[in-house]
mmCIF file of C-alpha atoms in Angstrom:
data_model
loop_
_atom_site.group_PDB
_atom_site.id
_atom_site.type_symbol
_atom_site.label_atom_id
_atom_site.label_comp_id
_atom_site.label_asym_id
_atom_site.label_seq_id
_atom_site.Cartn_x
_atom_site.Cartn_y
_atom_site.Cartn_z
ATOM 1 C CA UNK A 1 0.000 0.000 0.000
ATOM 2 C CA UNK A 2 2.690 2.515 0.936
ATOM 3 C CA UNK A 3 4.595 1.917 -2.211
ATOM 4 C CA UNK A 4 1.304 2.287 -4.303
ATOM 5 C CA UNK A 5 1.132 5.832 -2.095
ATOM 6 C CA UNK A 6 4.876 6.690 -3.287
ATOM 7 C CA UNK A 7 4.581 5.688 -6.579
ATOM 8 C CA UNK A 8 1.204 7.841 -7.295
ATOM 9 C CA UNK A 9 2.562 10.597 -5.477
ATOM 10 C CA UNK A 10 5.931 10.275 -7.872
ATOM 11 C CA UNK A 11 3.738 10.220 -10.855
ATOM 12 C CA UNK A 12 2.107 13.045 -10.078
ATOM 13 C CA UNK A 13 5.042 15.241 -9.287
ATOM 14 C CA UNK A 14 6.694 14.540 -12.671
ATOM 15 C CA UNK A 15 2.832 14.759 -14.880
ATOM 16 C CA UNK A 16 3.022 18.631 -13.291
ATOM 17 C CA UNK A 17 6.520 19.195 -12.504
ATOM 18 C CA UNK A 18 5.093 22.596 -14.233
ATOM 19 C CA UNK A 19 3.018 23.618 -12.103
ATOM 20 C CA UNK A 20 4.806 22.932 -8.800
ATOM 21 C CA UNK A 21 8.060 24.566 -10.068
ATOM 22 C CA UNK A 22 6.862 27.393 -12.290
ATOM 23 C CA UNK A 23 8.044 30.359 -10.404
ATOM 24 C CA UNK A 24 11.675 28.743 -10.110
ATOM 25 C CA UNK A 25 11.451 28.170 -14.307
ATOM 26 C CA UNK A 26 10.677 31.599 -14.763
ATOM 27 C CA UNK A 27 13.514 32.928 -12.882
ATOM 28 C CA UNK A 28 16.247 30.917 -14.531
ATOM 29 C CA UNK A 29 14.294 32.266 -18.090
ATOM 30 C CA UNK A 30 14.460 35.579 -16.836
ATOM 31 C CA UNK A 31 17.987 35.615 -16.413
ATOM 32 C CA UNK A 32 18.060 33.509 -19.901
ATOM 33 C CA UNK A 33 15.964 36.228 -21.727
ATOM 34 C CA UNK A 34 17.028 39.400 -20.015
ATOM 35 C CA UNK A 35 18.538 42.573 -21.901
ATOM 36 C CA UNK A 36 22.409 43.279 -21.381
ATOM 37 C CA UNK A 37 22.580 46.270 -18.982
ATOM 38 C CA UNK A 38 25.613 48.008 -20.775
ATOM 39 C CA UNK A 39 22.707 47.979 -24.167
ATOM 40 C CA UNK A 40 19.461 48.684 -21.954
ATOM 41 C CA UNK A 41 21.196 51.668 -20.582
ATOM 42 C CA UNK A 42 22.160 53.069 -23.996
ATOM 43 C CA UNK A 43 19.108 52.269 -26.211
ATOM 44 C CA UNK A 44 17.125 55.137 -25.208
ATOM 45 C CA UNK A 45 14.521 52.884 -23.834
ATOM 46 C CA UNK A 46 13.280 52.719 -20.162
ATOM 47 C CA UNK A 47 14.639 49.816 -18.433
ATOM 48 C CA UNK A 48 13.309 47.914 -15.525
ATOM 49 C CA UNK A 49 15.670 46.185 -13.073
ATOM 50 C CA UNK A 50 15.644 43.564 -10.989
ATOM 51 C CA UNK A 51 17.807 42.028 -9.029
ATOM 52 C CA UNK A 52 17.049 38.390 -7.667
ATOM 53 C CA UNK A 53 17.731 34.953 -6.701
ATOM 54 C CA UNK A 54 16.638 31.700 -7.056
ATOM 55 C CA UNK A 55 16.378 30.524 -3.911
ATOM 56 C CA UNK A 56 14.508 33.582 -2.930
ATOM 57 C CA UNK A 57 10.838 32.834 -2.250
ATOM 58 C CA UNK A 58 9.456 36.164 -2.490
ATOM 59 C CA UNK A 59 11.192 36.663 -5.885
ATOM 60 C CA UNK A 60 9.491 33.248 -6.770
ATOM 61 C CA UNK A 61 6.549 34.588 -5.637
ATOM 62 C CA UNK A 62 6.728 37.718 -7.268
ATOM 63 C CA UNK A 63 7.761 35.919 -11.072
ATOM 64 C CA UNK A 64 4.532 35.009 -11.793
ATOM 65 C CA UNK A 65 3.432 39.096 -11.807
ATOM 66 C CA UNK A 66 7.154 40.354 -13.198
ATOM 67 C CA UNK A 67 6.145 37.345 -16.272
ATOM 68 C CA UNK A 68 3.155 39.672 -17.078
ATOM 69 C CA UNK A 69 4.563 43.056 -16.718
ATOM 70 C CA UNK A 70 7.795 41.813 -19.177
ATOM 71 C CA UNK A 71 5.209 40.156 -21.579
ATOM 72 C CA UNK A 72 3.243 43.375 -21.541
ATOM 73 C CA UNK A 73 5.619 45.960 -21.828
ATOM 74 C CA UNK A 74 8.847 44.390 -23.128
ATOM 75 C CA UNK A 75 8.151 46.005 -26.937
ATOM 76 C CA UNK A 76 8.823 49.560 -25.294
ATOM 77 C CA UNK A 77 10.597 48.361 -22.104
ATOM 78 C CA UNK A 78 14.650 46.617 -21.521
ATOM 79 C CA UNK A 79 13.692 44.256 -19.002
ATOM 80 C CA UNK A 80 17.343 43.300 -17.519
ATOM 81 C CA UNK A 81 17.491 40.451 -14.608
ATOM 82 C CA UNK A 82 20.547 40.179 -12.487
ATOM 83 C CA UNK A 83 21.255 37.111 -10.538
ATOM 84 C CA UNK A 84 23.126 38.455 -7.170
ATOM 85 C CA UNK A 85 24.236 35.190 -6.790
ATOM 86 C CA UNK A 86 26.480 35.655 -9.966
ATOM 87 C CA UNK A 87 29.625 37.571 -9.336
ATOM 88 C CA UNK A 88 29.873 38.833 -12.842
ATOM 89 C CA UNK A 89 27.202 41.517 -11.705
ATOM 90 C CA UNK A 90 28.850 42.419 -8.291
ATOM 91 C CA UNK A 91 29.246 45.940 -9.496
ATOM 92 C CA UNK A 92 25.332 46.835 -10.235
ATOM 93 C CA UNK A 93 24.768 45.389 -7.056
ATOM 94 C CA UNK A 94 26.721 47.583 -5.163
ATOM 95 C CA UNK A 95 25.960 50.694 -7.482
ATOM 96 C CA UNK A 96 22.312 50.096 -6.820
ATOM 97 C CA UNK A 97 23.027 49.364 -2.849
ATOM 98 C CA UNK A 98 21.543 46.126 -3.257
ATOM 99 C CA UNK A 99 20.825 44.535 0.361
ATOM 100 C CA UNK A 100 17.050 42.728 -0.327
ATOM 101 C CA UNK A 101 15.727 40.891 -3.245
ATOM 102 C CA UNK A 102 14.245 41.291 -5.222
ATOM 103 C CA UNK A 103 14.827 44.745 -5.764
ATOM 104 C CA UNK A 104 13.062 46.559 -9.011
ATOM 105 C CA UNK A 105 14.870 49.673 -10.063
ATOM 106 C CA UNK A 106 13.068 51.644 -12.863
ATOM 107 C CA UNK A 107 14.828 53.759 -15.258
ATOM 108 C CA UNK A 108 13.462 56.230 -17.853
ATOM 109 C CA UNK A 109 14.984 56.099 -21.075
ATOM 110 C CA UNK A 110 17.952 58.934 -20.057
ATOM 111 C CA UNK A 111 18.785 56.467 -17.821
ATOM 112 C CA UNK A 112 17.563 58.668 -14.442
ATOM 113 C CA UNK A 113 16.633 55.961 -11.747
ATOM 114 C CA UNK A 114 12.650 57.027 -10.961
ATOM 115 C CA UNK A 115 11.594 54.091 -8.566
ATOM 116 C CA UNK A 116 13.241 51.306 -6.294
ATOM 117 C CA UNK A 117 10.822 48.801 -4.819
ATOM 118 C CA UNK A 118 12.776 46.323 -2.297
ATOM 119 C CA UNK A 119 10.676 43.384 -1.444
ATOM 120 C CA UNK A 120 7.156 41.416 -2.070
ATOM 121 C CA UNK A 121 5.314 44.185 -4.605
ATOM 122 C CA UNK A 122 1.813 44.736 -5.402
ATOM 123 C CA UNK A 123 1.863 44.444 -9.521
ATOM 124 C CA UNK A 124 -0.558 47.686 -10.166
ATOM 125 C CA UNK A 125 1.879 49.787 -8.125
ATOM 126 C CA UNK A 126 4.781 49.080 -10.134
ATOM 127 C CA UNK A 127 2.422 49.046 -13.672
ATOM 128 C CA UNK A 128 1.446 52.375 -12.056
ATOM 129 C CA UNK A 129 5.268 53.731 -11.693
ATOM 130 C CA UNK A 130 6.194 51.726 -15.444
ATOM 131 C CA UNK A 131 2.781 54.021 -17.014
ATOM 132 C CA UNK A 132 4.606 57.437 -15.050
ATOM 133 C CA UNK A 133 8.263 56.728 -17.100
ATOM 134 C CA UNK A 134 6.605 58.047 -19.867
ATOM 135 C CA UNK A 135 5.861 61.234 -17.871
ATOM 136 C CA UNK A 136 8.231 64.390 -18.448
ATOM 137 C CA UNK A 137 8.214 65.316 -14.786
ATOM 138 C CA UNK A 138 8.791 62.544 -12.598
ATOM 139 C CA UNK A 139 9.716 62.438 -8.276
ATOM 140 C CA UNK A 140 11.813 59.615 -7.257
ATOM 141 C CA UNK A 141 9.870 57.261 -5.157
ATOM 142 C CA UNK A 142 11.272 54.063 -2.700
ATOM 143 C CA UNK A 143 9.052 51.335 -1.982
ATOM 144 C CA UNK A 144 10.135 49.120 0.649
ATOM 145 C CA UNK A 145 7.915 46.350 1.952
ATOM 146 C CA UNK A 146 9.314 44.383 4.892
ATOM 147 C CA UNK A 147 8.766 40.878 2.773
ATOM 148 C CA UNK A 148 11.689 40.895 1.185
ATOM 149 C CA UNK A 149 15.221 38.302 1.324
ATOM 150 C CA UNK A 150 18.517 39.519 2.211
ATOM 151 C CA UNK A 151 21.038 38.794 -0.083
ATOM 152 C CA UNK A 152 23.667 35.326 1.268
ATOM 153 C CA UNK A 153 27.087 35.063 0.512
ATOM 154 C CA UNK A 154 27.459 32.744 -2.342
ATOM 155 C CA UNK A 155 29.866 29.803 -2.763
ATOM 156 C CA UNK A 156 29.095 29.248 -6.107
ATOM 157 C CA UNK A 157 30.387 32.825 -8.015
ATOM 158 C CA UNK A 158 31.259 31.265 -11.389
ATOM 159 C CA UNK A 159 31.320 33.515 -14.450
ATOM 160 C CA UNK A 160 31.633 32.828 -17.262
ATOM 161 C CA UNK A 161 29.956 33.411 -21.162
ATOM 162 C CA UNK A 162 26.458 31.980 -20.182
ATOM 163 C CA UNK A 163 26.514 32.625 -16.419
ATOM 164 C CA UNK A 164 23.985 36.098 -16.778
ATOM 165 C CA UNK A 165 21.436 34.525 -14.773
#
């Protein structure tokens, strides 16, 4: 009976492997798909920024939202994901002051930083804040929300040509 019980439950992990593991598939895509910084910073396009893990559950949780914004926008929008497990972006991540993921920075297209949200997000704030980049006259604003991870010390900082995630 209790290998019957295994075996089902098996089964059933691999049949939706998808659904149980979603979030972590679309953080290793975005990190797959993302725009170069050095290009989204010169292409006269807003960028959004976000900095991430993937062993960071709010960022998982958050994917699912940051999948619909990127589909939405990405035609007028450099959507650029850093890892800050990946050593190869060590620099953004102190330029940016990077101490909780995930961390969305949004840029207008001069590349002026207009909004930082640290932490779990609600997704009409920062489709609110994406709508105001096209706005002349923009106000920084900071959006911290105490749901948020704070970034580990990795053991595994390999770089190399397909390490951008």
């Amino acid at each position: 009976m209790l290998v019957l019980i295994i075996s089902i439950v098996i089964i059933s992990m691999l049949l939706f492997k998808n659904l149980f593991f979603k979030s972590t598939y679309l953080l290793k895509s975005f990190g797959e798909l993302s725009v170069d910084p050095e290009i989204a910073f010169t292409n006269n396009k807003p960028t959004f920024l976000e900095f991430y893990a993937e062993w960071c559950e709010v960022c998982k949780e958050m994917a699912p939202q940051v999948s619909s914004l990127k589909d939405e926008y990405e035609e007028d929008i450099n959507f650029v994901f850093l890892n800050v497990d990946n050593q190869k972006w060590g620099n953004y991540i102190e330029k940016f002051a990077v101490n909780g993921i995930p961390q969305v920075n949004l840029f207008d297209k001069k590349g002026n930083l207009i909004s930082t949200f640290i932490g779990k997000q609600d997704e009409i704030k920062i489709r609110e804040s994406i709508n105001n980049l096209k706005k002349e006259d923009k106000p920084y604003e900071e959006i911290i929300n105490a749901e948020f991870s704070t970034i580990q010390e990795s053991k595994n900082n390999e770089v190399g040509p397909r390490s951008h995630s």
